[in-house]
XYZ file of C-alpha atoms in Angstrom:
651
model
C 54.566 44.469 7.413
C 53.000 46.384 4.345
C 49.946 48.067 6.285
C 49.704 49.049 10.089
C 46.391 47.444 9.674
C 45.234 44.842 12.231
C 43.372 41.564 11.486
C 40.862 41.005 14.301
C 39.038 38.268 15.814
C 36.175 40.026 17.561
C 35.829 38.358 20.764
C 34.190 39.080 24.059
C 34.713 37.410 27.466
C 32.794 34.175 28.252
C 29.067 34.696 29.055
C 26.433 32.282 30.101
C 23.302 33.325 27.867
C 21.000 31.339 29.968
C 21.708 33.524 32.877
C 20.085 36.429 31.216
C 18.113 34.970 28.093
C 18.662 38.346 26.582
C 16.581 38.967 23.437
C 16.369 42.042 21.115
C 13.473 43.183 18.718
C 15.214 45.725 16.653
C 14.205 47.776 13.632
C 16.721 49.926 11.694
C 16.099 52.698 9.043
C 19.503 53.237 7.570
C 20.040 55.824 4.706
C 23.893 56.042 3.847
C 23.155 58.773 1.245
C 21.431 61.046 4.096
C 23.817 59.545 6.761
C 20.882 58.634 8.976
C 21.112 55.420 11.108
C 17.867 55.442 13.205
C 17.216 52.572 15.673
C 14.049 51.624 17.692
C 13.237 48.557 19.626
C 13.283 46.676 22.913
C 15.277 44.368 24.829
C 13.867 41.610 27.235
C 16.085 39.796 29.728
C 16.199 38.433 33.391
C 18.710 39.716 36.169
C 21.663 37.994 37.816
C 22.718 38.450 41.424
C 25.119 41.167 40.335
C 22.253 43.153 39.165
C 20.467 43.412 42.326
C 21.192 46.991 43.072
C 22.129 48.382 39.576
C 22.572 47.442 35.883
C 24.476 49.004 33.220
C 23.722 49.684 29.504
C 26.306 50.681 27.274
C 25.464 52.912 24.132
C 27.362 55.034 21.683
C 26.953 58.737 21.952
C 24.033 59.349 19.797
C 22.834 62.454 17.742
C 19.105 62.368 19.257
C 18.090 60.099 21.994
C 14.255 59.946 21.981
C 13.512 57.101 24.221
C 15.618 54.814 26.748
C 13.077 53.437 29.411
C 13.434 50.452 31.617
C 10.482 48.461 32.985
C 10.640 45.929 35.862
C 12.426 47.844 38.527
C 12.028 51.394 40.106
C 15.078 53.705 40.665
C 16.895 56.650 39.224
C 19.174 56.803 36.210
C 22.644 58.443 35.665
C 25.171 58.139 33.096
C 28.785 58.519 32.590
C 30.950 58.970 29.468
C 33.658 56.178 28.632
C 37.153 57.340 26.748
C 35.654 55.352 23.843
C 32.908 57.811 23.329
C 30.170 55.439 24.360
C 27.969 56.174 27.403
C 27.241 54.048 30.279
C 23.600 54.222 31.666
C 23.133 53.055 35.044
C 19.841 52.439 36.739
C 19.881 52.473 40.736
C 17.254 50.419 42.024
C 15.376 51.839 44.962
C 15.017 48.308 46.339
C 16.984 45.238 45.548
C 15.832 43.042 42.759
C 15.523 39.304 43.293
C 17.765 37.248 40.890
C 15.602 36.291 37.861
C 13.416 39.381 37.766
C 12.299 40.144 34.125
C 13.350 43.508 32.713
C 12.247 45.158 29.401
C 14.321 48.153 27.928
C 12.889 50.163 25.246
C 14.683 52.717 23.284
C 14.705 54.734 20.015
C 17.242 57.161 18.880
C 19.331 58.430 15.688
C 22.912 57.311 15.930
C 24.048 59.655 13.136
C 27.446 59.319 11.236
C 29.822 60.432 13.890
C 32.669 57.999 13.619
C 33.841 55.588 16.408
C 35.796 52.466 16.716
C 34.324 50.018 14.377
C 31.516 52.395 13.161
C 31.609 54.066 9.776
C 28.893 55.541 7.701
C 29.221 57.407 4.483
C 27.142 57.711 1.424
C 28.471 54.363 -0.102
C 28.946 52.230 2.984
C 28.221 51.320 6.648
C 30.038 49.205 9.205
C 28.273 49.049 12.447
C 29.953 46.289 14.639
C 28.633 45.497 18.269
C 32.284 44.492 19.189
C 33.238 48.391 18.758
C 31.289 51.272 19.764
C 27.829 50.050 20.989
C 25.469 50.970 17.982
C 22.699 49.232 20.053
C 22.030 49.288 23.639
C 24.325 46.558 25.222
C 23.516 44.960 28.588
C 26.725 44.726 30.504
C 27.338 42.210 33.219
C 29.880 42.024 36.039
C 32.622 39.366 35.722
C 34.334 37.671 38.748
C 37.518 40.163 38.566
C 35.392 43.090 38.620
C 35.335 44.066 34.893
C 32.208 44.481 32.787
C 31.587 42.509 29.708
C 28.871 42.624 27.033
C 26.114 39.916 27.124
C 25.413 38.147 23.844
C 22.011 37.914 22.739
C 19.354 36.310 20.499
C 16.722 38.324 18.624
C 15.149 39.561 15.450
C 16.574 42.610 13.443
C 14.703 44.239 10.787
C 16.858 46.761 8.525
C 15.164 49.038 5.959
C 17.653 50.644 3.544
C 17.115 52.331 0.153
C 18.005 50.148 -3.070
C 20.330 49.419 -4.399
C 21.841 49.069 -0.801
C 21.838 45.882 0.887
C 22.259 45.071 4.773
C 24.380 41.960 5.742
C 24.370 40.206 9.165
C 26.467 37.021 9.613
C 25.018 33.675 11.228
C 21.421 34.304 11.021
C 18.431 33.211 9.136
C 17.326 35.801 6.499
C 14.046 37.013 5.262
C 13.158 39.810 2.865
C 10.159 41.990 1.849
C 11.042 44.824 -0.616
C 13.904 46.972 0.835
C 13.495 45.271 4.344
C 15.609 42.350 5.573
C 14.916 40.582 8.720
C 17.541 38.678 10.422
C 16.814 35.952 13.154
C 19.366 35.089 15.634
C 18.689 31.596 17.436
C 21.953 31.541 18.910
C 23.445 34.285 21.250
C 25.847 36.505 19.389
C 27.284 40.268 19.266
C 25.322 42.134 16.548
C 27.201 43.640 13.580
C 25.793 45.034 10.432
C 27.328 45.920 7.206
C 25.467 48.079 4.392
C 26.690 48.522 0.691
C 25.809 47.859 -2.915
C 26.337 44.210 -2.398
C 25.817 41.216 -4.867
C 25.268 37.989 -3.141
C 26.738 34.755 -4.569
C 26.269 31.529 -2.850
C 26.716 27.654 -2.961
C 24.013 25.539 -1.578
C 24.488 22.674 0.963
C 23.980 21.257 4.323
C 25.278 24.673 5.459
C 24.880 27.569 2.802
C 27.953 29.757 1.938
C 27.496 33.325 0.918
C 29.845 35.867 -0.556
C 28.593 39.339 -0.370
C 30.776 41.327 -2.828
C 31.023 45.125 -3.840
C 33.594 44.381 -6.678
C 33.106 42.540 -9.921
C 36.526 41.215 -9.670
C 35.715 38.957 -6.568
C 34.807 35.702 -7.638
C 32.308 34.712 -5.016
C 31.476 31.418 -5.859
C 35.002 30.288 -5.968
C 35.533 31.931 -2.721
C 32.446 30.332 -1.337
C 33.698 26.779 -2.636
C 37.000 27.064 -1.123
C 35.878 28.560 2.100
C 33.448 25.567 2.525
C 36.255 23.277 1.857
C 38.460 25.004 4.467
C 35.469 25.011 7.076
C 34.680 21.272 6.369
C 38.315 20.153 6.796
C 38.685 22.187 10.136
C 35.375 20.418 11.409
C 37.476 17.243 11.136
C 40.072 18.646 13.354
C 38.112 20.840 15.869
C 34.778 19.312 15.834
C 31.190 20.313 14.554
C 30.154 23.851 14.177
C 26.452 24.663 14.737
C 25.709 27.839 12.413
C 22.946 28.162 9.909
C 25.149 29.587 7.092
C 28.421 31.182 6.621
C 29.006 34.811 4.992
C 32.206 36.068 3.391
C 31.602 40.012 3.563
C 33.622 42.488 1.413
C 34.216 45.966 2.481
C 36.100 48.716 0.656
C 39.870 49.084 0.921
C 39.517 52.733 1.724
C 37.296 51.894 4.837
C 39.957 49.333 5.862
C 42.477 52.289 5.869
C 40.242 54.537 7.796
C 39.327 52.041 10.385
C 42.810 50.415 10.600
C 41.117 47.131 10.095
C 42.531 44.589 7.665
C 40.062 41.934 8.197
C 37.713 40.261 10.730
C 36.274 36.896 12.055
C 32.586 37.075 13.378
C 30.584 34.148 14.394
C 29.274 32.620 11.252
C 31.484 34.692 9.019
C 34.423 36.646 8.078
C 34.713 40.372 6.795
C 37.396 41.119 4.407
C 38.627 44.109 2.484
C 38.520 44.088 -1.394
C 42.397 43.489 -1.722
C 42.123 40.424 0.399
C 39.297 38.779 -1.672
C 41.049 39.223 -5.012
C 42.838 35.720 -4.590
C 41.749 33.122 -2.197
C 44.508 32.765 0.514
C 44.588 29.553 2.525
C 46.598 30.883 5.332
C 44.183 34.037 5.861
C 41.088 32.067 5.575
C 42.331 29.185 7.614
C 43.160 31.724 10.347
C 39.832 33.450 10.280
C 37.545 30.435 9.871
C 39.826 28.892 12.659
C 38.380 31.648 14.819
C 34.955 30.135 14.480
C 36.018 27.555 17.199
C 38.814 29.457 18.983
C 37.186 32.809 20.159
C 33.810 32.192 19.087
C 32.320 28.401 19.920
C 35.110 27.934 22.478
C 35.765 31.262 24.546
C 38.915 31.470 26.724
C 38.133 32.045 30.468
C 40.689 33.883 32.571
C 43.859 35.721 31.540
C 46.311 32.946 31.697
C 46.982 31.389 28.129
C 44.095 33.343 26.573
C 45.908 34.467 23.701
C 47.065 30.761 22.974
C 43.358 29.489 23.240
C 42.259 32.162 20.799
C 44.834 33.725 18.412
C 47.469 30.839 18.472
C 44.917 28.170 18.256
C 43.336 30.011 15.052
C 46.798 30.144 13.521
C 47.577 26.632 14.304
C 44.266 25.891 12.233
C 45.698 28.043 9.437
C 48.912 25.739 9.278
C 46.823 22.866 9.089
C 44.831 24.058 6.483
C 48.009 25.146 4.356
C 49.452 21.664 5.125
C 46.223 19.926 3.702
C 45.495 22.301 0.694
C 48.953 23.907 -0.193
C 51.491 21.636 1.474
C 54.306 22.866 -0.909
C 54.389 26.195 0.967
C 53.842 24.842 4.413
C 57.744 25.189 5.219
C 57.744 28.867 3.805
C 54.692 29.614 6.068
C 56.460 28.300 9.088
C 59.929 29.791 8.579
C 59.101 33.206 6.921
C 55.642 33.468 6.045
C 53.026 32.308 3.518
C 52.716 34.351 0.366
C 50.304 37.131 0.533
C 49.599 36.793 4.194
C 51.115 38.627 7.314
C 54.851 37.837 6.755
C 55.650 38.161 10.402
C 53.199 35.520 11.444
C 55.888 32.984 11.147
C 59.195 32.000 12.650
C 61.162 34.913 11.541
C 58.597 37.260 13.114
C 59.121 35.567 16.479
C 62.877 35.612 16.073
C 62.549 39.517 15.020
C 60.786 40.361 18.028
C 63.111 38.348 20.199
C 65.996 40.014 18.783
C 64.233 43.240 19.610
C 63.865 42.533 23.230
C 60.098 41.767 22.926
C 59.479 38.288 24.347
C 57.164 37.160 27.039
C 55.879 33.538 28.202
C 52.945 32.424 26.096
C 50.842 31.817 28.830
C 51.255 35.380 29.926
C 51.182 37.628 26.830
C 50.241 41.216 27.416
C 49.177 44.128 25.016
C 49.747 43.686 21.282
C 51.793 40.562 21.981
C 48.338 38.585 22.211
C 48.774 38.822 18.505
C 52.287 39.389 17.833
C 53.702 36.531 19.573
C 50.613 34.188 19.569
C 50.713 34.470 15.776
C 54.419 33.847 15.381
C 55.793 31.560 18.332
C 52.381 30.521 19.611
C 51.151 28.404 16.629
C 54.524 26.934 16.114
C 54.637 25.635 19.909
C 51.209 24.247 19.308
C 52.417 22.495 16.311
C 55.382 21.006 18.450
C 52.785 19.950 21.027
C 50.551 18.234 18.456
C 53.421 16.482 16.975
C 54.472 15.451 20.585
C 51.109 14.251 21.521
C 50.244 12.591 18.096
C 48.044 14.566 15.626
C 44.959 12.126 15.900
C 45.211 12.160 19.877
C 45.719 16.002 19.844
C 42.833 16.748 17.512
C 40.620 14.281 19.467
C 41.452 16.411 22.413
C 40.288 19.453 20.690
C 37.169 17.895 19.646
C 36.493 16.919 23.226
C 37.124 20.566 24.371
C 34.460 21.690 21.842
C 32.078 19.548 23.355
C 32.767 20.137 27.116
C 33.435 23.844 27.369
C 31.428 25.601 24.520
C 29.043 26.911 27.279
C 31.230 27.238 30.345
C 34.318 28.667 28.765
C 37.851 27.158 28.601
C 40.536 27.817 31.253
C 44.385 27.378 30.470
C 44.358 24.474 33.070
C 41.359 22.887 31.371
C 43.174 22.921 28.129
C 46.371 21.456 29.655
C 44.485 18.623 31.497
C 42.524 17.487 28.237
C 45.807 17.426 26.188
C 47.490 15.359 28.897
C 44.564 13.011 28.855
C 44.385 12.445 25.205
C 48.326 11.868 25.250
C 48.082 9.036 27.648
C 51.150 10.199 29.272
C 51.931 13.815 30.980
C 53.625 16.109 28.538
C 53.790 18.871 31.102
C 57.434 19.254 30.037
C 56.254 20.539 26.821
C 54.078 23.245 28.205
C 56.912 24.152 30.440
C 59.653 24.503 27.818
C 57.392 26.231 25.156
C 54.607 28.028 26.974
C 55.823 29.022 30.473
C 59.368 30.573 29.611
C 60.728 32.933 26.914
C 63.118 32.138 24.075
C 63.482 29.515 21.424
C 65.940 26.518 20.899
C 69.431 27.177 19.374
C 71.985 24.568 18.493
C 75.287 24.150 16.876
C 76.342 20.840 15.214
C 79.312 19.111 13.684
C 79.487 15.840 11.653
C 81.984 13.433 10.450
C 81.448 10.326 8.473
C 83.186 7.058 9.446
C 82.739 4.681 6.672
C 79.022 3.624 6.845
C 78.324 5.681 10.015
C 77.850 9.426 10.488
C 79.086 11.001 13.714
C 76.741 13.888 14.654
C 77.382 16.185 17.616
C 75.014 18.754 18.581
C 75.377 21.382 21.375
C 72.749 23.692 23.010
C 74.504 26.750 24.032
C 71.473 28.590 25.485
C 68.512 27.123 27.263
C 68.060 23.484 27.396
C 65.105 21.838 25.176
C 63.831 18.380 24.697
C 63.431 18.040 20.827
C 62.373 15.482 18.358
C 64.199 16.590 15.236
C 64.731 15.528 11.610
C 68.104 14.926 10.126
C 68.522 15.137 6.349
C 71.627 13.670 4.810
C 72.649 14.426 1.335
C 74.982 11.978 -0.537
C 77.334 12.530 -3.270
C 75.040 11.164 -5.919
C 72.403 13.668 -5.151
C 70.209 11.162 -3.181
C 68.952 11.949 0.454
C 68.037 10.150 3.389
C 66.095 11.257 6.488
C 66.254 10.108 10.144
C 65.049 11.180 13.497
C 66.956 11.839 16.620
C 65.736 12.902 20.102
C 67.894 15.687 21.533
C 67.732 15.925 25.292
C 71.238 16.904 26.583
C 73.213 20.075 26.105
C 75.985 18.056 24.487
C 74.710 15.119 22.617
C 76.289 12.560 20.055
C 74.637 10.174 17.597
C 75.830 7.572 15.292
C 73.641 7.325 12.205
C 73.787 4.673 9.402
C 74.641 6.118 6.062
C 74.669 4.514 2.579
C 77.240 6.381 0.589
C 79.659 9.543 0.694
C 77.890 12.338 2.599
C 78.222 15.917 1.270
C 75.824 17.759 3.601
C 73.750 17.356 6.792
C 70.830 19.545 7.741
C 69.085 19.380 10.972
C 65.304 20.314 10.853
C 65.219 21.267 7.201
C 61.584 21.790 6.964
C 61.506 24.034 9.954
C 59.176 21.759 11.968
C 60.510 23.048 15.195
C 60.787 26.876 15.894
C 64.616 27.672 16.253
C 67.432 30.116 15.818
C 68.025 28.984 12.295
C 71.487 29.937 10.923
C 69.940 31.313 7.663
C 67.351 33.408 9.632
C 69.496 34.683 12.565
C 71.354 37.600 11.033
C 68.197 38.869 9.223
C 66.247 38.816 12.565
C 68.898 40.525 14.388
C 69.186 43.264 11.615
C 65.229 43.716 11.389
C 65.153 44.055 15.306
C 65.444 47.955 14.656
C 62.483 47.876 12.291
C 60.311 45.788 14.921
C 61.162 48.421 17.676
C 59.804 50.961 15.564
C 56.663 49.114 14.476
C 55.712 48.103 17.807
C 55.825 51.663 18.967
C 53.567 52.457 16.112
C 51.232 49.823 17.029
C 50.927 50.986 20.536
C 50.046 54.476 19.287
C 53.526 56.131 20.099
C 54.174 57.694 16.749
C 56.428 60.562 17.824
C 58.533 57.975 19.611
C 58.750 55.707 16.644
C 59.599 58.390 14.373
C 62.360 59.593 16.621
C 63.753 56.186 17.116
C 63.615 55.352 13.212
C 65.338 58.776 12.614
C 68.190 57.832 14.955
C 68.648 54.257 13.314
C 68.712 55.953 9.715
C 71.239 58.629 10.827
C 73.351 55.934 12.321
C 73.235 53.379 9.534
C 76.932 53.023 8.474
C 77.304 49.235 8.059
C 76.114 47.331 4.916
C 72.598 46.856 4.784
C 71.638 43.301 3.315
C 68.041 43.174 4.602
C 66.449 46.531 3.500
C 66.372 47.877 6.988
C 66.998 51.464 6.080
C 64.247 51.251 3.653
C 61.835 49.864 5.888
C 62.626 52.482 8.449
C 62.064 55.329 5.830
C 58.827 53.875 4.874
C 57.674 54.075 8.604
C 58.879 57.645 8.845
C 57.149 58.460 5.534
C 53.895 56.840 6.829
C 54.193 58.619 10.287
C 54.745 62.109 8.697
C 51.842 61.558 6.236
C 49.512 60.616 9.341
C 50.665 63.863 11.165
C 49.825 66.058 8.129
C 53.317 66.613 6.854
C 52.940 65.633 3.092
C 55.984 67.100 1.617
C 58.142 65.581 4.442
C 56.517 62.096 3.881
C 57.116 62.325 -0.070
C 60.544 63.049 0.741
C 61.073 59.919 3.063
C 59.383 57.432 0.613
C 61.447 58.800 -2.399
C 64.601 58.504 -0.245
C 63.641 54.788 0.501
C 63.552 54.029 -3.097
C 67.227 55.076 -3.443
C 68.225 52.365 -0.821
C 70.513 49.716 -2.390
C 68.523 46.960 -0.775
C 64.471 46.998 -0.597
C 61.985 44.680 0.730
C 60.089 43.312 -2.435
C 56.670 42.644 -0.681
C 56.703 46.281 0.666
C 57.481 47.967 -2.619
C 54.079 48.281 -4.153
C 52.748 50.134 -1.095
C 55.766 52.457 -0.982
C 54.538 53.535 -4.677
C 51.041 53.678 -3.501
C 51.848 55.985 -0.703
C 53.626 58.301 -3.106
C 50.578 58.136 -5.322
C 48.175 59.030 -2.460
C 50.400 62.041 -1.653
C 50.672 63.154 -5.190
C 46.772 63.012 -5.504
C 46.506 65.086 -2.411
C 48.849 67.996 -3.804
C 47.476 67.658 -7.471
C 50.828 66.468 -8.890
C 49.248 64.322 -11.887
C 52.618 63.455 -13.265
C 54.064 61.796 -10.150
C 50.528 60.381 -9.393
C 50.532 58.608 -12.913
C 54.200 57.177 -12.597
C 53.688 56.215 -8.790
C 50.414 54.382 -9.733
C 51.883 52.557 -12.507
C 54.899 51.467 -10.571
C 52.685 50.298 -7.658
C 50.822 47.988 -10.003
C 54.183 46.729 -11.671
C 55.574 45.886 -8.203
C 52.423 44.129 -7.075
C 52.664 41.859 -10.129
C 56.110 40.999 -9.225
C 54.593 40.002 -5.688
C 51.915 37.891 -7.363
C 49.364 40.703 -6.933
C 49.290 40.095 -3.001
C 48.155 43.873 -2.449
C 45.495 44.241 -5.203
C 47.123 47.310 -6.555
C 45.322 47.160 -9.929
C 41.871 47.743 -8.239
C 43.309 50.274 -5.447
C 44.705 52.733 -8.125
C 41.410 52.837 -10.200
C 40.404 55.586 -7.777
C 42.575 57.858 -9.662
C 41.486 57.182 -13.276
């Protein structure tokens, strides 16, 4: 992983909008130059049974609260602070409210520029996401498990901001009048706004596609056209999508680093940093557009299998997109990762984590594993399931799910039942072997030619799997033939017809089934050290991560074939820099460059981090050379990190 930045799908638990009919009328005055973010408006809704005695409104801690009034129920108001920095305002009613009581909330306040999760405001850019800190007053609903959830809403949002700034909101109908932009939401959503010096490019059609770009280097029309193709293709797999338009919204790379967000899917759009928009990436856009269904249109209900019904399904959609538009790279995607995309979202990503001792059943993923394992093992398990059921039947099941569960939410049991019905025969064994236990298949094979037959034996030394596998046979004359086998026993033998002298036999050569491949296993075991350090960092345990990495580096006496020491030193450098130890950080980065084996796709960022440190200390000579090397290393990696644009800040 080049950056410890997370790509998010912003999700909230299932809500029945019809219960509350929540509607906002918002007026925003936003001036990034003066760092003012002024909100005024009202919200109307009706109560449910859980709001009979009290109701909660969540709002960020604001600079100045001028008005927060509730009409429709008498009582007292108190407040409590959340760890996130938001405030919960609770109205305690003097007498119980009947279900369906109409309520009106009016408010006025100055939010200010104080940073919070998914809230950022400086002189050149504003990010205010309702999925993070509550920049607008959010109605909270009590779920059956006792947790509270944010209710989605319709409404009208008018934003006024000085030119040349432009506000952007996705999945809404837009009208403009001078410097004022009004967004009408007819479908319930969580509200997010992005403000910058945008230029809009578009392609018109049954559904307009917009690219809001900040950089001249971003080819907005090309991105629109390819994104439209991806969405149209996924519609054939997952069913129709009712959104008025689709927006691709750029934000600065510096903001990505500051927020720790490397991209996001929101209903009716995606939000991407500058570097991600330099070249259209089918895996990345396939994943984020896949979330338009899995996590937005169809929301998981209950904890069991939640990550599979959101993250893994979006990743499965991404694989289908690559197989459709860039099929020559599909094998690489499954095995070691798609070029320019997160490498660990692949088979090797899972194997590294399993070797590191980080493994859980897919139906019960916890913490960061809802991304780590769902996006590595999860999508491969879904691919196996789809091939077992049959692609046509499986995708029909997904379209049926979209029709039946868009309003009620989808449980894991619902998903299993719909797939079983579409299959025509129970496939519970697939769920049991891939989703309800840990691990992945491993096998050992031997073959011997007996005239015009090949005697193939396969042993499964670990857990037993039922697998449909391809066998690729290579002949002395260079020709090949492919045959299918069903592996069900721990020790299995097969007699396969051949048409010449056999020189090689490969089982599952396209890596269509996740397994402990002989070529991947040594790398996965070696990289387990790096994974343990990375996962500690992702959990916010930087001191523990640093100490573990240091121990591994000091104990590294064996030959390093996979760049493990290099990667560990880079983690140590990043942690030292984040903890304001620049001289120490520079030492670790420079030491990593002396390693005999380096990780090519991480090299550009090593030089970029050195350039950042040099800039902070005023070392212009080191800054110039590190920036040049960052660009050169990035070119060797097909420009995956967009270094040419990143280093311009120092010119």
